[in-house]
């Protein structure tokens, strides 16, 4: 027994993995609080990482402007307390570059409900949710503004210093939610097993009643059920094989595309974290669709906020079709073919569409992910005032716009379709 434990803990250590119950003992109360806030469409500044918060803030603002109500609930809530035949919520944590990334695997299936007047639209997620939690080694309850030096609670600094408005990147988190990803599997083996047997048995007994081999309906039914039950076991294995080859395997490949890509990037940038990058890419895309003309979003630098998307209520990356780097001497340019879901308000009606887009995310080739959060304060090269990636590199003091790709990934290109 103890040998087994030693062996498994050695394997876990090898993969830098840890059980979520030891890594984040209070994950359940964190998740509960998050779910309540999502349901009430409440502000998330004390619960989520800054990039996630920023996109969420823009989405809230856009909904308010368009007069759309929003609530996010989950099906299968009971499975959190009562593990069903399938499985109960739990997870693992592992070192992922700059942070520890914990993933809570659940059976919860997201329902996003948008309402406009007496009309509503519910977008249902077919796959169960994995909740990503990020933690860095150190975290601070308060932040010192890099511009005016005043100290404020971290929660109040999400959109900049409450005194002077300077925005700065907060990259220390203690158990903050970075987002949700769909679970690839979400497969309930036992229910599926019973379903295959019952389904086959019913089909066989119907056939047996029609074919009438015994001349008596009860005998026909029973023999059909009996033979069908046995054949059902074979049908189950055949279906499982089919599902794995044609459904789950392609899904595993698709849903791991970004994290596999991050593994390759980590060879030259060891602090790069999948958890952070997922959230950063999501934020940049959401910002593009949800920011207004009044916002300076120069981290979509070559692109201005487009007038084509003012009816977008919400935007989210659904999946990555392809990720590759475009060879360039000065930049690390990542081109992503992705599917983006847009929820839009068209002529008073809410619609949801899943569309292909090509997005380029670009960073200076020498730039590496900083492990030390104190280095994440950016200054204007012209006047020395602090600037922020959240403000698009636009200096509020001298009006100069800095190319932010020397600090982190900026979105340089977005186009419908895969090119
Ligand atoms: Zn300040
Ligand atoms: Zn300046």
PDB file of N, CA and C in Angstrom, residues 237-270:
ATOM      1  N   UNK A 237     -19.208  -2.188 -26.728  1.00  0.00           N
ATOM      2  CA  UNK A 237     -17.776  -2.067 -27.037  1.00  0.00           C
ATOM      3  C   UNK A 237     -17.551  -1.500 -28.434  1.00  0.00           C
ATOM      4  N   UNK A 238     -18.409  -1.905 -29.367  1.00  0.00           N
ATOM      5  CA  UNK A 238     -18.281  -1.389 -30.729  1.00  0.00           C
ATOM      6  C   UNK A 238     -18.521   0.128 -30.749  1.00  0.00           C
ATOM      7  N   UNK A 239     -19.553   0.564 -29.999  1.00  0.00           N
ATOM      8  CA  UNK A 239     -19.858   2.002 -29.944  1.00  0.00           C
ATOM      9  C   UNK A 239     -18.742   2.800 -29.284  1.00  0.00           C
ATOM     10  N   UNK A 240     -18.187   2.218 -28.186  1.00  0.00           N
ATOM     11  CA  UNK A 240     -17.102   2.904 -27.485  1.00  0.00           C
ATOM     12  C   UNK A 240     -15.909   3.089 -28.426  1.00  0.00           C
ATOM     13  N   UNK A 241     -15.593   2.022 -29.154  1.00  0.00           N
ATOM     14  CA  UNK A 241     -14.482   2.085 -30.099  1.00  0.00           C
ATOM     15  C   UNK A 241     -14.742   3.173 -31.145  1.00  0.00           C
ATOM     16  N   UNK A 242     -15.960   3.156 -31.660  1.00  0.00           N
ATOM     17  CA  UNK A 242     -16.356   4.130 -32.666  1.00  0.00           C
ATOM     18  C   UNK A 242     -16.234   5.563 -32.118  1.00  0.00           C
ATOM     19  N   UNK A 243     -16.766   5.751 -30.893  1.00  0.00           N
ATOM     20  CA  UNK A 243     -16.711   7.080 -30.276  1.00  0.00           C
ATOM     21  C   UNK A 243     -15.282   7.559 -30.074  1.00  0.00           C
ATOM     22  N   UNK A 244     -14.420   6.626 -29.616  1.00  0.00           N
ATOM     23  CA  UNK A 244     -13.041   7.020 -29.358  1.00  0.00           C
ATOM     24  C   UNK A 244     -12.336   7.431 -30.637  1.00  0.00           C
ATOM     25  N   UNK A 245     -12.543   6.634 -31.690  1.00  0.00           N
ATOM     26  CA  UNK A 245     -11.832   6.917 -32.938  1.00  0.00           C
ATOM     27  C   UNK A 245     -12.363   8.169 -33.614  1.00  0.00           C
ATOM     28  N   UNK A 246     -13.691   8.309 -33.639  1.00  0.00           N
ATOM     29  CA  UNK A 246     -14.259   9.385 -34.449  1.00  0.00           C
ATOM     30  C   UNK A 246     -14.693  10.624 -33.663  1.00  0.00           C
ATOM     31  N   UNK A 247     -14.882  10.471 -32.346  1.00  0.00           N
ATOM     32  CA  UNK A 247     -15.335  11.626 -31.565  1.00  0.00           C
ATOM     33  C   UNK A 247     -14.284  12.071 -30.551  1.00  0.00           C
ATOM     34  N   UNK A 248     -13.891  11.168 -29.633  1.00  0.00           N
ATOM     35  CA  UNK A 248     -13.028  11.603 -28.534  1.00  0.00           C
ATOM     36  C   UNK A 248     -11.599  11.890 -28.964  1.00  0.00           C
ATOM     37  N   UNK A 249     -11.054  11.029 -29.816  1.00  0.00           N
ATOM     38  CA  UNK A 249      -9.667  11.257 -30.219  1.00  0.00           C
ATOM     39  C   UNK A 249      -9.510  12.603 -30.949  1.00  0.00           C
ATOM     40  N   UNK A 250     -10.349  12.887 -31.969  1.00  0.00           N
ATOM     41  CA  UNK A 250     -10.237  14.214 -32.607  1.00  0.00           C
ATOM     42  C   UNK A 250     -10.455  15.363 -31.616  1.00  0.00           C
ATOM     43  N   UNK A 251     -11.354  15.129 -30.635  1.00  0.00           N
ATOM     44  CA  UNK A 251     -11.619  16.163 -29.634  1.00  0.00           C
ATOM     45  C   UNK A 251     -10.403  16.404 -28.744  1.00  0.00           C
ATOM     46  N   UNK A 252      -9.741  15.299 -28.337  1.00  0.00           N
ATOM     47  CA  UNK A 252      -8.550  15.434 -27.483  1.00  0.00           C
ATOM     48  C   UNK A 252      -7.495  16.250 -28.229  1.00  0.00           C
ATOM     49  N   UNK A 253      -7.297  15.917 -29.496  1.00  0.00           N
ATOM     50  CA  UNK A 253      -6.314  16.641 -30.306  1.00  0.00           C
ATOM     51  C   UNK A 253      -6.691  18.117 -30.383  1.00  0.00           C
ATOM     52  N   UNK A 254      -7.959  18.396 -30.670  1.00  0.00           N
ATOM     53  CA  UNK A 254      -8.421  19.775 -30.819  1.00  0.00           C
ATOM     54  C   UNK A 254      -8.278  20.563 -29.509  1.00  0.00           C
ATOM     55  N   UNK A 255      -8.754  19.973 -28.404  1.00  0.00           N
ATOM     56  CA  UNK A 255      -8.764  20.720 -27.144  1.00  0.00           C
ATOM     57  C   UNK A 255      -7.384  20.863 -26.526  1.00  0.00           C
ATOM     58  N   UNK A 256      -6.414  20.068 -26.995  1.00  0.00           N
ATOM     59  CA  UNK A 256      -5.063  20.197 -26.450  1.00  0.00           C
ATOM     60  C   UNK A 256      -4.140  20.991 -27.351  1.00  0.00           C
ATOM     61  N   UNK A 257      -4.707  21.515 -28.444  1.00  0.00           N
ATOM     62  CA  UNK A 257      -3.847  22.192 -29.410  1.00  0.00           C
ATOM     63  C   UNK A 257      -3.078  23.355 -28.791  1.00  0.00           C
ATOM     64  N   UNK A 258      -3.758  24.187 -28.003  1.00  0.00           N
ATOM     65  CA  UNK A 258      -3.077  25.354 -27.431  1.00  0.00           C
ATOM     66  C   UNK A 258      -2.048  24.926 -26.380  1.00  0.00           C
ATOM     67  N   UNK A 259      -2.407  23.952 -25.532  1.00  0.00           N
ATOM     68  CA  UNK A 259      -1.435  23.564 -24.495  1.00  0.00           C
ATOM     69  C   UNK A 259      -0.241  22.832 -25.103  1.00  0.00           C
ATOM     70  N   UNK A 260      -0.459  22.065 -26.166  1.00  0.00           N
ATOM     71  CA  UNK A 260       0.670  21.433 -26.858  1.00  0.00           C
ATOM     72  C   UNK A 260       1.578  22.483 -27.484  1.00  0.00           C
ATOM     73  N   UNK A 261       0.955  23.496 -28.035  1.00  0.00           N
ATOM     74  CA  UNK A 261       1.701  24.586 -28.651  1.00  0.00           C
ATOM     75  C   UNK A 261       2.528  25.319 -27.586  1.00  0.00           C
ATOM     76  N   UNK A 262       1.919  25.511 -26.406  1.00  0.00           N
ATOM     77  CA  UNK A 262       2.630  26.172 -25.302  1.00  0.00           C
ATOM     78  C   UNK A 262       3.844  25.368 -24.862  1.00  0.00           C
ATOM     79  N   UNK A 263       3.706  24.047 -24.862  1.00  0.00           N
ATOM     80  CA  UNK A 263       4.840  23.194 -24.483  1.00  0.00           C
ATOM     81  C   UNK A 263       6.024  23.468 -25.397  1.00  0.00           C
ATOM     82  N   UNK A 264       5.738  23.641 -26.687  1.00  0.00           N
ATOM     83  CA  UNK A 264       6.815  23.935 -27.635  1.00  0.00           C
ATOM     84  C   UNK A 264       7.409  25.310 -27.359  1.00  0.00           C
ATOM     85  N   UNK A 265       6.559  26.283 -27.061  1.00  0.00           N
ATOM     86  CA  UNK A 265       7.058  27.638 -26.782  1.00  0.00           C
ATOM     87  C   UNK A 265       7.890  27.677 -25.507  1.00  0.00           C
ATOM     88  N   UNK A 266       7.545  26.805 -24.539  1.00  0.00           N
ATOM     89  CA  UNK A 266       8.273  26.797 -23.257  1.00  0.00           C
ATOM     90  C   UNK A 266       9.731  26.385 -23.406  1.00  0.00           C
ATOM     91  N   UNK A 267      10.082  25.730 -24.510  1.00  0.00           N
ATOM     92  CA  UNK A 267      11.483  25.368 -24.727  1.00  0.00           C
ATOM     93  C   UNK A 267      12.370  26.592 -24.773  1.00  0.00           C
ATOM     94  N   UNK A 268      11.862  27.691 -25.316  1.00  0.00           N
ATOM     95  CA  UNK A 268      12.660  28.911 -25.360  1.00  0.00           C
ATOM     96  C   UNK A 268      12.177  29.948 -24.349  1.00  0.00           C
ATOM     97  N   UNK A 269      11.007  29.720 -23.760  1.00  0.00           N
ATOM     98  CA  UNK A 269      10.455  30.660 -22.789  1.00  0.00           C
ATOM     99  C   UNK A 269       9.886  29.873 -21.602  1.00  0.00           C
ATOM    100  N   UNK A 270      10.773  29.462 -20.681  1.00  0.00           N
ATOM    101  CA  UNK A 270      10.357  28.513 -19.636  1.00  0.00           C
ATOM    102  C   UNK A 270       9.249  29.013 -18.709  1.00  0.00           C
TER     103      UNK A 270
END
